[in-house]
Coordinates of C-alpha atoms and ligand atoms in Angstrom, one line a residue:
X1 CA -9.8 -66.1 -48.6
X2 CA -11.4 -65.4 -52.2
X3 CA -10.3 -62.0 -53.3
X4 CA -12.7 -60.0 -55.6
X5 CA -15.3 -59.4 -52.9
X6 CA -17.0 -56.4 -54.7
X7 CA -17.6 -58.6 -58.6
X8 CA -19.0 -61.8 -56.6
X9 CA -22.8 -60.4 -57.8
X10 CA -21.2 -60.3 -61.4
X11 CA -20.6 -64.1 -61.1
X12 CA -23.4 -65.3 -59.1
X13 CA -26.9 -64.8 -59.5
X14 CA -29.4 -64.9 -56.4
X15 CA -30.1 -68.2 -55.8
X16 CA -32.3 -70.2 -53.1
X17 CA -33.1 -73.8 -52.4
X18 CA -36.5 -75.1 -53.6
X19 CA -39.7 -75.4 -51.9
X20 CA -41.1 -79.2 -51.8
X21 CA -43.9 -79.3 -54.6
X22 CA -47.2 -77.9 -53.0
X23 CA -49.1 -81.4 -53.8
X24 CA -46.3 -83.0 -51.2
X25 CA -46.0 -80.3 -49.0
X26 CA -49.7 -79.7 -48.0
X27 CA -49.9 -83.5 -47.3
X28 CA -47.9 -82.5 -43.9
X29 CA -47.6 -79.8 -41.5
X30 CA -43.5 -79.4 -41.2
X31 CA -41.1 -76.9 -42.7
X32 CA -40.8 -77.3 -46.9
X33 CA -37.5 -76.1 -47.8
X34 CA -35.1 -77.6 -49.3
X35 CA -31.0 -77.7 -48.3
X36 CA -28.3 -75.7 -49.6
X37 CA -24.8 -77.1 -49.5
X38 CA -22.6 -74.9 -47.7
X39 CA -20.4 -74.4 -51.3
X40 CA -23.7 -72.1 -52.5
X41 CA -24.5 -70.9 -49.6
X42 CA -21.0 -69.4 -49.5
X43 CA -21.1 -68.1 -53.2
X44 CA -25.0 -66.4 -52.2
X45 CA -22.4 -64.6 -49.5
X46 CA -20.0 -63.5 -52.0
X47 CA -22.6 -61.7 -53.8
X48 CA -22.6 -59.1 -50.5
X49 CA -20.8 -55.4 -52.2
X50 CA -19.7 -55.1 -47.9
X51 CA -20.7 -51.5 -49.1
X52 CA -19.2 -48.5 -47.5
X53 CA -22.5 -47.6 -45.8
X54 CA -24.6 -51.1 -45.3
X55 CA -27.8 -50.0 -45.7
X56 CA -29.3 -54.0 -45.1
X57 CA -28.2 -52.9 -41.8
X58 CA -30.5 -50.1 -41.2
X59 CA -33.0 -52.3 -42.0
X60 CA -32.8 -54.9 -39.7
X61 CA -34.1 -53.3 -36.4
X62 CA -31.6 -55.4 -35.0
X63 CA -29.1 -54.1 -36.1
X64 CA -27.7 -57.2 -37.7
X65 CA -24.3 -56.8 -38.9
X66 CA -24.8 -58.5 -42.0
X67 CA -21.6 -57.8 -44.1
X68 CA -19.9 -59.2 -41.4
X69 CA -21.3 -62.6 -41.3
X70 CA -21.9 -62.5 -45.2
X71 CA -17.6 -62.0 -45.6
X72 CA -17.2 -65.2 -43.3
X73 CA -19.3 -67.4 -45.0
X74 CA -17.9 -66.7 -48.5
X75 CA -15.0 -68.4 -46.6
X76 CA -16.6 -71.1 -45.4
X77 CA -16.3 -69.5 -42.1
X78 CA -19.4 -70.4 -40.2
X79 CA -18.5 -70.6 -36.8
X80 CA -17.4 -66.7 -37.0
X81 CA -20.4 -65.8 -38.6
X82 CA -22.4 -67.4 -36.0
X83 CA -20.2 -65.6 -33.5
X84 CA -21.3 -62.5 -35.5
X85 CA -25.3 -63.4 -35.5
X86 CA -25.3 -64.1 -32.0
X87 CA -23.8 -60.8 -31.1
X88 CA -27.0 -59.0 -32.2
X89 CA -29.7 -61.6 -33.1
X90 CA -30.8 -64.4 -29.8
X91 CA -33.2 -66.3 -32.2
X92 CA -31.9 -66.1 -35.7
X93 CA -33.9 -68.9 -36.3
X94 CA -36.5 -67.4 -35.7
X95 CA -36.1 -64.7 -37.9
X96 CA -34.4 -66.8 -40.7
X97 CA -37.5 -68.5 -40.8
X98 CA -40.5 -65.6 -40.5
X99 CA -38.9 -62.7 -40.7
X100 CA -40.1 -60.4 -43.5
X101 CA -36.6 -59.4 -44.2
X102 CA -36.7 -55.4 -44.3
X103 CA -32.7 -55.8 -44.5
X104 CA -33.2 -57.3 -47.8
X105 CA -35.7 -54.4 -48.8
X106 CA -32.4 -52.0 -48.1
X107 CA -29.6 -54.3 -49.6
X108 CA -27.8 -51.8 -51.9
X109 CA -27.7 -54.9 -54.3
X110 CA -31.5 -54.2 -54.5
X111 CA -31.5 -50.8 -56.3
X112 CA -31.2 -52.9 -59.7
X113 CA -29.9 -56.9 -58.9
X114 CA -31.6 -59.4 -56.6
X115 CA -30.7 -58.6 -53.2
X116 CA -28.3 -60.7 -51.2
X117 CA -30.0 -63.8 -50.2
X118 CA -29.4 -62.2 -45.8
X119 CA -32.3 -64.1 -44.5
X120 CA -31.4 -67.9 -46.1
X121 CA -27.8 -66.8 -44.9
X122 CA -29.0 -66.1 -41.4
X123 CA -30.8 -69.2 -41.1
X124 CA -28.2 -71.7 -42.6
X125 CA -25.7 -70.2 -40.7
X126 CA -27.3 -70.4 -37.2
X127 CA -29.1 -74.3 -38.4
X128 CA -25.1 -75.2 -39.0
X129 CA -24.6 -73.5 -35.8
X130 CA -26.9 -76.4 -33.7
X131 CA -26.0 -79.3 -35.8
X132 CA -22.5 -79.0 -35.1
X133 CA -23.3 -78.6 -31.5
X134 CA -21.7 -75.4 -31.2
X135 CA -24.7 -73.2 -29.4
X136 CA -24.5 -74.1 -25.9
X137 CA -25.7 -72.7 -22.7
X138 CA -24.5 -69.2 -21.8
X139 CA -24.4 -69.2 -17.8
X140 CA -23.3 -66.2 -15.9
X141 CA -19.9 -66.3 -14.5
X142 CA -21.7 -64.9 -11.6
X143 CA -25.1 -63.4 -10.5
X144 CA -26.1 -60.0 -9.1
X145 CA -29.1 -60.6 -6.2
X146 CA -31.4 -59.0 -8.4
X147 CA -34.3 -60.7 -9.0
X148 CA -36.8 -59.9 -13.0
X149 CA -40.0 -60.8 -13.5
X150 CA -40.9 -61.6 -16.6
X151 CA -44.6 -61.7 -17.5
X152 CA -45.2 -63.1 -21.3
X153 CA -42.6 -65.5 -23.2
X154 CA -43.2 -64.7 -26.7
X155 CA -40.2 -63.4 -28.3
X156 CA -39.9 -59.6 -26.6
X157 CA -39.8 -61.9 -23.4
X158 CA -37.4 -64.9 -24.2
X159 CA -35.3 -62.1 -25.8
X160 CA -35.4 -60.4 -22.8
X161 CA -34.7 -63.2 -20.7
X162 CA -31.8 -64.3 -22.0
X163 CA -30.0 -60.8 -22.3
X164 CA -30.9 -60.4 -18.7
X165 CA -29.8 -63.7 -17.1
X166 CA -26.4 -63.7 -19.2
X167 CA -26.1 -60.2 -17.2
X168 CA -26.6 -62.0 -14.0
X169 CA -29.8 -61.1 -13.0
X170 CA -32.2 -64.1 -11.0
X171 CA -35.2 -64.1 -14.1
X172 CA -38.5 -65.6 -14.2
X173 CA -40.6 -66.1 -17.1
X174 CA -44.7 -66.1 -16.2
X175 CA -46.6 -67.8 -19.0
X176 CA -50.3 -68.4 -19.1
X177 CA -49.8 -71.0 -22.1
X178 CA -48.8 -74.2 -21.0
X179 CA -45.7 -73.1 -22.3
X180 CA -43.4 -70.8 -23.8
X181 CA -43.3 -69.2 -26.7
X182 CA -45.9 -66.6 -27.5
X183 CA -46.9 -66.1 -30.8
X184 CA -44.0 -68.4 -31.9
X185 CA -46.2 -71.2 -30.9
X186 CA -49.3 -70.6 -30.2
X187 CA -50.2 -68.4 -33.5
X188 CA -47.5 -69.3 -36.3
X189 CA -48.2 -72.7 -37.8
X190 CA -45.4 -75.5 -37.8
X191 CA -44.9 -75.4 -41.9
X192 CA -43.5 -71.9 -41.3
X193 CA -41.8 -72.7 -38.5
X194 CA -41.6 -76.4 -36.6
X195 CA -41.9 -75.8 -33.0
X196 CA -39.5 -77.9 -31.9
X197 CA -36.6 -75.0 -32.8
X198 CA -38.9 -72.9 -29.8
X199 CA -38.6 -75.8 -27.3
X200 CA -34.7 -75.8 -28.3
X201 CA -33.9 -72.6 -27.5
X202 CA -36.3 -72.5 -24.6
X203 CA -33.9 -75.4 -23.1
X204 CA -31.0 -73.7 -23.9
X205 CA -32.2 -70.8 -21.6
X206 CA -33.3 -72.9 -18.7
X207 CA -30.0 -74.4 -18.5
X208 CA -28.7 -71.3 -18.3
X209 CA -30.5 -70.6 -15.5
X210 CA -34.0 -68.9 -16.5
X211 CA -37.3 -69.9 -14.4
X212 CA -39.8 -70.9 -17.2
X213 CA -43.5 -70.7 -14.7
X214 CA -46.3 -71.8 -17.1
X215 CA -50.1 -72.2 -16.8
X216 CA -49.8 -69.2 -14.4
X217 CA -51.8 -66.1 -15.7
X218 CA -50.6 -62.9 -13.4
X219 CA -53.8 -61.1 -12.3
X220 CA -55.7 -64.4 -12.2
X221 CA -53.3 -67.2 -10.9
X222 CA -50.4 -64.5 -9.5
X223 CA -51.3 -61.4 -8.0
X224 CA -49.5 -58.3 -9.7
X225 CA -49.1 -56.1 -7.3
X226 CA -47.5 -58.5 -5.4
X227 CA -45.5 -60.0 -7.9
X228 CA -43.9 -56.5 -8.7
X229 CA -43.0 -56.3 -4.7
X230 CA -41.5 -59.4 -4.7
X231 CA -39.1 -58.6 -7.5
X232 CA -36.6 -55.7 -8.2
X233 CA -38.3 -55.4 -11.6
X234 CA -41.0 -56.6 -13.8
X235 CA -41.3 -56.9 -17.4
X236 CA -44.4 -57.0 -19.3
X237 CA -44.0 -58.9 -22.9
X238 CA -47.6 -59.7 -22.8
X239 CA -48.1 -58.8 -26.2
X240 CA -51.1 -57.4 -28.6
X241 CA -53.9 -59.8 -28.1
X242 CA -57.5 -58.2 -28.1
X243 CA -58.4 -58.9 -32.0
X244 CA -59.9 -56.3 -33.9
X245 CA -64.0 -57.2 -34.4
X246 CA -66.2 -57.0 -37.7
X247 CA -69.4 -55.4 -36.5
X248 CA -71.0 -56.7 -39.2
X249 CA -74.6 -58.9 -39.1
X250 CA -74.1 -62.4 -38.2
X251 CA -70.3 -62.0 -36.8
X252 CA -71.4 -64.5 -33.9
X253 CA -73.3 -67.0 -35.9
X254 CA -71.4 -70.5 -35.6
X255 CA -68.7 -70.7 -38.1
X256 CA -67.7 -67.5 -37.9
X257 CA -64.1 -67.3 -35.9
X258 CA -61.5 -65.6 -34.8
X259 CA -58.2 -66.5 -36.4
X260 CA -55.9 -66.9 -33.4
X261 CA -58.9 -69.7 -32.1
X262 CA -58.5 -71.1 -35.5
X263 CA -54.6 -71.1 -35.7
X264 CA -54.2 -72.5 -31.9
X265 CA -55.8 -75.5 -32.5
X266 CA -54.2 -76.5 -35.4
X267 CA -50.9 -76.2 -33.7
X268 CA -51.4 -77.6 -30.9
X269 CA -52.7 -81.1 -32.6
X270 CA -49.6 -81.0 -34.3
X271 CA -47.6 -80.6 -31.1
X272 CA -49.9 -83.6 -29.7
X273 CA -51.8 -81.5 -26.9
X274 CA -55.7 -81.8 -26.1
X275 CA -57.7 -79.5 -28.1
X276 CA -60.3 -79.0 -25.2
X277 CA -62.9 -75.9 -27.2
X278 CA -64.7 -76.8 -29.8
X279 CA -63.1 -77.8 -32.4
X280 CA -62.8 -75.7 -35.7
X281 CA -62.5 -77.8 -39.1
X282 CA -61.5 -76.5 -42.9
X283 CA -62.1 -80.1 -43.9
X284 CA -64.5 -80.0 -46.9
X285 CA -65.9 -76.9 -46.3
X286 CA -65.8 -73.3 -48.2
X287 CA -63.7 -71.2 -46.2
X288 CA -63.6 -67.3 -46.4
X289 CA -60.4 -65.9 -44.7
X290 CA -60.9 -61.9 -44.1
X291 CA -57.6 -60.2 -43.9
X292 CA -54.8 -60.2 -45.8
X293 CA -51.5 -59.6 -43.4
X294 CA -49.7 -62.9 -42.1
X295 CA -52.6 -64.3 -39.8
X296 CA -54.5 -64.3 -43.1
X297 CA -52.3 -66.3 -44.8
X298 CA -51.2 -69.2 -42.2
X299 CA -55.3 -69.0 -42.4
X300 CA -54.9 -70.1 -45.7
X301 CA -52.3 -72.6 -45.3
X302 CA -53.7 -74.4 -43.0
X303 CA -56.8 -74.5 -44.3
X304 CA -55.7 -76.1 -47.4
X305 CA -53.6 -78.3 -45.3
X306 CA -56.8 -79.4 -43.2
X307 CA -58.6 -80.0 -47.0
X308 CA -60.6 -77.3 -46.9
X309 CA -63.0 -77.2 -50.6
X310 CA -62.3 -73.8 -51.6
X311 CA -60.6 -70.7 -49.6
X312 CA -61.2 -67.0 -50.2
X313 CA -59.2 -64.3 -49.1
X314 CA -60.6 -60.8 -48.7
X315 CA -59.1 -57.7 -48.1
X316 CA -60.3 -54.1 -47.8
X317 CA -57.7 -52.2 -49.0
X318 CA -56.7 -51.9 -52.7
X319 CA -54.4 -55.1 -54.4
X320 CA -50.8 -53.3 -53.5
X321 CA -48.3 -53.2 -56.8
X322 CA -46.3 -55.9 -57.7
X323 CA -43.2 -53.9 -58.5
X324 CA -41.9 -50.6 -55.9
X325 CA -43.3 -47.8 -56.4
X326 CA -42.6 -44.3 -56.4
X327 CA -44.2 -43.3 -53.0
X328 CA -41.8 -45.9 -51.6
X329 CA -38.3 -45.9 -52.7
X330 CA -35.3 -48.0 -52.2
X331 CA -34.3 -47.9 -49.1
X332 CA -37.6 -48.0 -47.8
X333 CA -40.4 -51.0 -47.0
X334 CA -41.4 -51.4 -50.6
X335 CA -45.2 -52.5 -49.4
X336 CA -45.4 -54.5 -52.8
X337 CA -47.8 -57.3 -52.9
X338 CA -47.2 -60.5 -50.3
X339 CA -47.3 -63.5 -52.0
X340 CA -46.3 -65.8 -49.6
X341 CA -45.5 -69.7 -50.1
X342 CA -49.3 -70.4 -48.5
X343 CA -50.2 -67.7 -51.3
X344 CA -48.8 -70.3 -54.0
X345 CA -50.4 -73.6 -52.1
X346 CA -54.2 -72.2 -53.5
X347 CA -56.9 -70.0 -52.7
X348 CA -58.2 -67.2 -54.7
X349 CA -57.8 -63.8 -53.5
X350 CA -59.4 -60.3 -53.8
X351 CA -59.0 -56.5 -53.0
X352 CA -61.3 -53.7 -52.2
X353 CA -63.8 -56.3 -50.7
X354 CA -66.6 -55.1 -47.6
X355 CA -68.4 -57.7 -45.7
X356 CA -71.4 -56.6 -45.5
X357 CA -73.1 -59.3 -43.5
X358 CA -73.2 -63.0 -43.0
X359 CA -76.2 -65.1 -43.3
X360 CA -77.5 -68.2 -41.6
X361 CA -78.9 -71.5 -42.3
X362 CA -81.7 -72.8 -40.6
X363 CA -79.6 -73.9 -37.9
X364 CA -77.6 -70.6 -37.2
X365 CA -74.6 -71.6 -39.1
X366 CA -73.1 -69.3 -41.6
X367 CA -74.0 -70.2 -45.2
X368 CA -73.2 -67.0 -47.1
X369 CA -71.2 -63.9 -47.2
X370 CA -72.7 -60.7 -48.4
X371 CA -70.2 -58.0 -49.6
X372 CA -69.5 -55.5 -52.1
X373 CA -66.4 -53.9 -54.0
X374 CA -65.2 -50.6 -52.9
X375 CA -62.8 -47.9 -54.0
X376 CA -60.7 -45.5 -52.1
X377 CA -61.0 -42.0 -53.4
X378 CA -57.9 -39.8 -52.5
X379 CA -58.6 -36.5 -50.3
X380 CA -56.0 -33.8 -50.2
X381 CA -54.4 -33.8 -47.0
X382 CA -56.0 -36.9 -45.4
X383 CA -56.6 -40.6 -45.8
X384 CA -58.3 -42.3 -48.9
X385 CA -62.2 -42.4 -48.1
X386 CA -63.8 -45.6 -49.0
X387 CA -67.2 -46.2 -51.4
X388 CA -68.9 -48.9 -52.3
X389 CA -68.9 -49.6 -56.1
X390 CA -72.5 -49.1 -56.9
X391 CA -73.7 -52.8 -58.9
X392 CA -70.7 -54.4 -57.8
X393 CA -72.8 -56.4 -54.6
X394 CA -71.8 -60.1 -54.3
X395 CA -72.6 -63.1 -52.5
X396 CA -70.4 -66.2 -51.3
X397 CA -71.3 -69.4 -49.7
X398 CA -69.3 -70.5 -47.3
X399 CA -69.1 -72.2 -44.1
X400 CA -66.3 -71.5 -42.9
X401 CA -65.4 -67.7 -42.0
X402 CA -62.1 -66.4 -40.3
X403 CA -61.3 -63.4 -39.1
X404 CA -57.9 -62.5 -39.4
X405 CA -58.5 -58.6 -38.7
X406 CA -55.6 -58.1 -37.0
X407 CA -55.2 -57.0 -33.1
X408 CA -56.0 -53.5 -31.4
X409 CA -54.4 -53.7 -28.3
X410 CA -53.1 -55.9 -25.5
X411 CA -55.5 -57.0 -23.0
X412 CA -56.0 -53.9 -19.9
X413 CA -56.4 -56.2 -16.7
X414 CA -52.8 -56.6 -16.1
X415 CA -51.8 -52.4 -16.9
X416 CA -55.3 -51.7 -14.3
X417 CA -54.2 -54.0 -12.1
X418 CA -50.7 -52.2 -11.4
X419 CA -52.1 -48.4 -12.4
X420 CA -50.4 -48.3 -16.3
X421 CA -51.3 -45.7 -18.3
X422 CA -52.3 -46.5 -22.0
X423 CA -51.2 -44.9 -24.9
X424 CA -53.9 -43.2 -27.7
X425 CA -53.8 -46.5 -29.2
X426 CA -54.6 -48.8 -25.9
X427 CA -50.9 -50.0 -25.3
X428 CA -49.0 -49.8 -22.7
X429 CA -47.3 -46.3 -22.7
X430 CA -43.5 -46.3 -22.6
X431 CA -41.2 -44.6 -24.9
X432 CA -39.3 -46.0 -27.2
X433 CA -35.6 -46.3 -26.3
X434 CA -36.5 -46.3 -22.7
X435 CA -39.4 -48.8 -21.6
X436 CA -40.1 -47.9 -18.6
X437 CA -43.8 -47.2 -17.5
X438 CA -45.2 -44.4 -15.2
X439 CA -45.0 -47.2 -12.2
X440 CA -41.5 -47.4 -10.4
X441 CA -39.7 -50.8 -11.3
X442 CA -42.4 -51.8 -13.8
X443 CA -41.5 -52.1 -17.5
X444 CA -43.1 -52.7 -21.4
X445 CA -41.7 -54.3 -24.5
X446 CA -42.7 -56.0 -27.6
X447 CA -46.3 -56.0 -29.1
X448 CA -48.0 -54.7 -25.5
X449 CA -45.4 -51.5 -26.1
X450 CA -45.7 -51.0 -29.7
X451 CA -48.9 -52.7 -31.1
X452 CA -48.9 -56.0 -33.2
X453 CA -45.6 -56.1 -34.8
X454 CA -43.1 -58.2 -36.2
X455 CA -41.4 -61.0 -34.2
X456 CA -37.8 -58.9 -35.0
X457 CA -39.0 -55.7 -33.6
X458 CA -39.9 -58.6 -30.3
X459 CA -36.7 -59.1 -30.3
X460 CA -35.3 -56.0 -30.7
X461 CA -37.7 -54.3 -28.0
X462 CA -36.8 -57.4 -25.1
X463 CA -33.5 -56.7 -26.0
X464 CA -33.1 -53.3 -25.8
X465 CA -35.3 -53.3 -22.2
X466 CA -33.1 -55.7 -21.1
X467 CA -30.2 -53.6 -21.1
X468 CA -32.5 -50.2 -19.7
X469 CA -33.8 -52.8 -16.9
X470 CA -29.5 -53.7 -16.5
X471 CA -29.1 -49.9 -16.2
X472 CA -32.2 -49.2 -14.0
X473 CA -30.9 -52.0 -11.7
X474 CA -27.0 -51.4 -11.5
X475 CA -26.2 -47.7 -12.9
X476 CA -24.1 -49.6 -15.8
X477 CA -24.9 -52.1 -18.4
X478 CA -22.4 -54.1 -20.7
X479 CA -25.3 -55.5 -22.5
X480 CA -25.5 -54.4 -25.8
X481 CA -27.6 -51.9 -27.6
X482 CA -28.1 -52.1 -31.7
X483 CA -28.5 -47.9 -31.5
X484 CA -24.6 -48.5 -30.0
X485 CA -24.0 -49.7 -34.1
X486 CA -25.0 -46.1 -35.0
X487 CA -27.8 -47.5 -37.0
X488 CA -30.9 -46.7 -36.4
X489 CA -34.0 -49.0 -37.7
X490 CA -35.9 -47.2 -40.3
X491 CA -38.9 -48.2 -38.2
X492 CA -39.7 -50.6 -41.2
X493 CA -43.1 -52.2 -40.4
X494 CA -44.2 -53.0 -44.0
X495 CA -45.5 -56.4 -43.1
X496 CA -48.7 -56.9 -40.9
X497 CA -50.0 -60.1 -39.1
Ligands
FAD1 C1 -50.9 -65.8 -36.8 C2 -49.8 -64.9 -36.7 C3 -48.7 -65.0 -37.6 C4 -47.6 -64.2 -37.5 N1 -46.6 -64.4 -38.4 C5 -45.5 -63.6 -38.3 C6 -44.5 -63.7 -39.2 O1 -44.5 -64.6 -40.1 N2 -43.4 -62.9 -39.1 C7 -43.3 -62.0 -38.1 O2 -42.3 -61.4 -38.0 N3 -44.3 -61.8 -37.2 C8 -45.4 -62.6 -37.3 N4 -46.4 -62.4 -36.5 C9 -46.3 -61.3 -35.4 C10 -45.4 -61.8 -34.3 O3 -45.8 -63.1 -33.9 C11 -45.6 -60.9 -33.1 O4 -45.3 -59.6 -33.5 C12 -44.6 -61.3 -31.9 O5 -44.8 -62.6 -31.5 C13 -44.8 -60.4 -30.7 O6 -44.0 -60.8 -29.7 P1 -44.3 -60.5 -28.1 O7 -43.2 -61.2 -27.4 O8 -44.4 -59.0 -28.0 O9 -45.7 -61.1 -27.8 P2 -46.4 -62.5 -28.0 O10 -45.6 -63.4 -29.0 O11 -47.8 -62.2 -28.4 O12 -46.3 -63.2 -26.6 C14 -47.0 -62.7 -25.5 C15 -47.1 -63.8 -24.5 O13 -47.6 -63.3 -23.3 C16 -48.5 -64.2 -22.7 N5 -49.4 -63.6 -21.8 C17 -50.3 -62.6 -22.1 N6 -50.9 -62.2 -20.9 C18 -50.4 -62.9 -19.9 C19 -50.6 -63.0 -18.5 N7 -51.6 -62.2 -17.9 N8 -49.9 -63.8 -17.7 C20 -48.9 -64.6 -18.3 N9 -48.7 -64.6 -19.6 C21 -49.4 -63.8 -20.4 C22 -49.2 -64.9 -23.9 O14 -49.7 -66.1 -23.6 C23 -48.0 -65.0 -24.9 O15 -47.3 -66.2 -24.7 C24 -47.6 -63.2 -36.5 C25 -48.6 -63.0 -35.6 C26 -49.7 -63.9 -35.7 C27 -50.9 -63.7 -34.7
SF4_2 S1 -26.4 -53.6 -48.5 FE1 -26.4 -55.6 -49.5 S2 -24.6 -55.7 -50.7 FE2 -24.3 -54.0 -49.2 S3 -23.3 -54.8 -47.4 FE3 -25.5 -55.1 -47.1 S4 -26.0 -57.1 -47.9 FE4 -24.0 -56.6 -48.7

């Protein structure tokens, strides 16, 4: 054991493994960082205060218990900390990989060091975890009769899946994707995260006994209604997927896309599948990415990746601070600026930019953008109201646009199909904590619950419905709950996509 636990930040700075140079690494489409021997890793875990009160804790809305596995690796420990991950996290690497990291926001360590290194822990710990073949399948000692439908695999659903079978339950997993996965595959691009970890876990879970049905849409290929009488619950994970729109002049000229159309073919060449629309190219071209959240930037990663000429990124609201501010104090999201490792590859970006309207060639392609500089004037007691800058008008040639305006709400055929009610917002209206829906046996979590999100808060919602469903089904549940830690997720939602 090494003794001085609270003065490891006094000998060891914050430390993390390189990035490949950005020359190499936009030559190919995998993951770009570099290892970290087990020896450093340990010392980043050293640097951990295991304060009184964790608040890294209350940031992770799962609950994480991040001391914890912090302790074990300072002692080389790493089969105990995985232990530890596991007991709160399915998919740590997932999370190791995209997660924001709100813990890290809240790390104590943060109020004047570099905060502990938690999400580069979490992933080298549960990456140790599979090459030492020590995460194996999980089967039930013995199963219940009760039979889940689960309609979505993204993470709120494969979360949700695999809390539910280890309980005993008879789950199947409805995916209209040829398969599983969600956003994890079909929207994030492999260099943030290769796809083959998905299809990893994704076996684990079927060997465990979890019915993976893909290609099957329910309300198209599988009836609903019926589906709901043919099981003792159902579980909609379907997420957030109607995109937000520009209505601006010339939104449907050619060359003008949606980002999710954009970002689903590049990863499915990479995964060697049939591209059958038509297909969208960066190469050579000027590309304008609008919006600024994470759909924007794996925008901009691949299109510098596919050799795009030159990529803008626009975004409406002002250029956020590069240090915490005031109006956001430690403990809190510090909504700084996002400069992510897509960010460093190239691009040029800008704030306070409109699009005005996109103009065509002779053909009907786009050739320009038309926009103007705005500034958001404060009003007592509401939000900022937007102006134009007068003079400041601009024009940008481009052929390539992308719309990365985020998503409104999930699609409504499934929730009028089965009589749902919607929330103001167009989700599916269930509280939080609870996750039922005004239909008996019917139940919401994830994006389709709470709006787009983060892939932790996916986790953290299939998780916690899969212990309501547990309770709903058999009056008891020993599946865990993270509000059981007595921490409560500061609802921290600083990062968009
Ligand atoms: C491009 C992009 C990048 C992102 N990057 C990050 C990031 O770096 N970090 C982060 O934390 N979050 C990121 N996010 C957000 C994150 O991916 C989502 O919050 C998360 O995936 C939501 O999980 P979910 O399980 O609720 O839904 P989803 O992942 O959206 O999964 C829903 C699934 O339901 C399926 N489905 C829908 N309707 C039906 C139907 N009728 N029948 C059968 N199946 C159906 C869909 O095909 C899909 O597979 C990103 C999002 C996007 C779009
Ligand atoms: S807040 Fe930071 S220093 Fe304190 S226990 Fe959590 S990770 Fe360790």
């Amino acid at each position: 054991m090494r003794p001085g636990k609270e003065r490891g930040f006094l000998e060891y700075g914050r430390h993390t493994p390189a990035y490949d140079e950005t020359d190499d690494r936009l030559k190919h489409w995998g993951e770009f960082l570099n290892d970290f021997d087990d020896e450093k890793m340990g010392d980043q875990g050293f640097r951990c205060m295991n304060c009184g009160v964790p608040f890294c804790m209350s940031g992770c809305p799962l609950g994480n218990i991040i001391p914890d596995f912090n302790d074990l690796i300072k002692d080389q420990n790493w089969k105990g900390a995985l232990a530890r991950l596991h007991s709160t996290n399915n998919f740590p690497e997932f999370t190791g990989r995209v997660c924001p990291a709100p813990c890290e926001a809240a790390c104590v360590l943060g109020i004047n060091e570099p905060p502990v290194t938690i999400k580069l822990i979490e992933r080298a710990i549960v990456d140790r975890g599979f090459k030492e073949g020590w995460i194996t399948p999980e089967p039930p000692e013995h199963r219940t009769g009760k039979r889940v439908a689960i309609v979505g695999s993204g993470p709120a659903g494969l979360a949700a899946a695999q809390q539910l079978n280890r309980a005993g339950h008879t789950v199947t997993v409805y995916e209209r994707d040829e398969e599983p996965g969600g956003l994890l595959v079909l929207g994030i691009p492999d260099f943030k995260m290769e796809k083959h970890l998905v299809r990893r876990r994704v076996k684990q879970m079927e060997d465990e006994g979890v019915t993976f049905e893909c290609g099957q849409s329910v309300g198209l290929d599988i009836d609903a209604k019926q589906l709901a009488q043919e099981n003792d619950v159902v579980l909609l994970t379907v997420g957030s997927t109607k995109a937000r729109k520009l209505p601006v002049d010339g939104h449907d000229l050619n060359g003008v896309h949606l980002a999710m159309t954009f970002l689903k073919q590049q990863n499915r060449r990479v995964s060697n599948k049939a591209v059958t629309d038509a297909p969208i190219s960066a190469e050579g071209k000027n590309v304008v990415v609008l919006g600024g959240g994470d759909t924007g930037s794996d925008c901009l990663g691949t299109s510098l990746r596919q050799g795009a000429k030159k990529v803008w990124s626009f975004e409406i609201m002002p250029k956020p601070s590069d240090v915490r501010t005031e109006d956001h104090p430690w403990p809190d999201w510090p909504f700084t600026l996002n400069v992510s490792s897509s960010h460093e590859e190239g691009g040029k970006r800008d704030w306070n930019v409109l699009t005005k309207r996109f103009e065509a060639d002779e053909n009907g392609n786009v050739k320009k953008l038309h926009g103007v500089h705005v500034e958001w004037i404060p009003v007592e007691n509401g939000r900022p109201e937007m102006r134009e800058v007068p003079g400041s008008e601009f024009e940008i040639e481009c052929e390539l646009v992308l719309l990365a305006l985020g998503f409104v709400h999930p699609e409504h055929d499934i929730p009028t199909l089965l009589g749902l009610n919607l929330d103001n917002r167009g989700n599916v209206q269930s509280e939080y904590g609870n996750y039922s829906t005004n239909v008996d046996k019917v139940f919401v979590a994830g994006d389709a619950r709470r709006g787009q999100s983060l892939v932790v808060w996916a986790i953290h919602e299939g998780r916690e419905a899969a212990r309501a469903i547990d309770l709903h089904l058999m009056g008891s549940s020993d599946l865990p709950s993270a509000h059981s830690y007595g921490y409560d997720a500061v609802a921290i939602e600083g990062a968009s996509s």
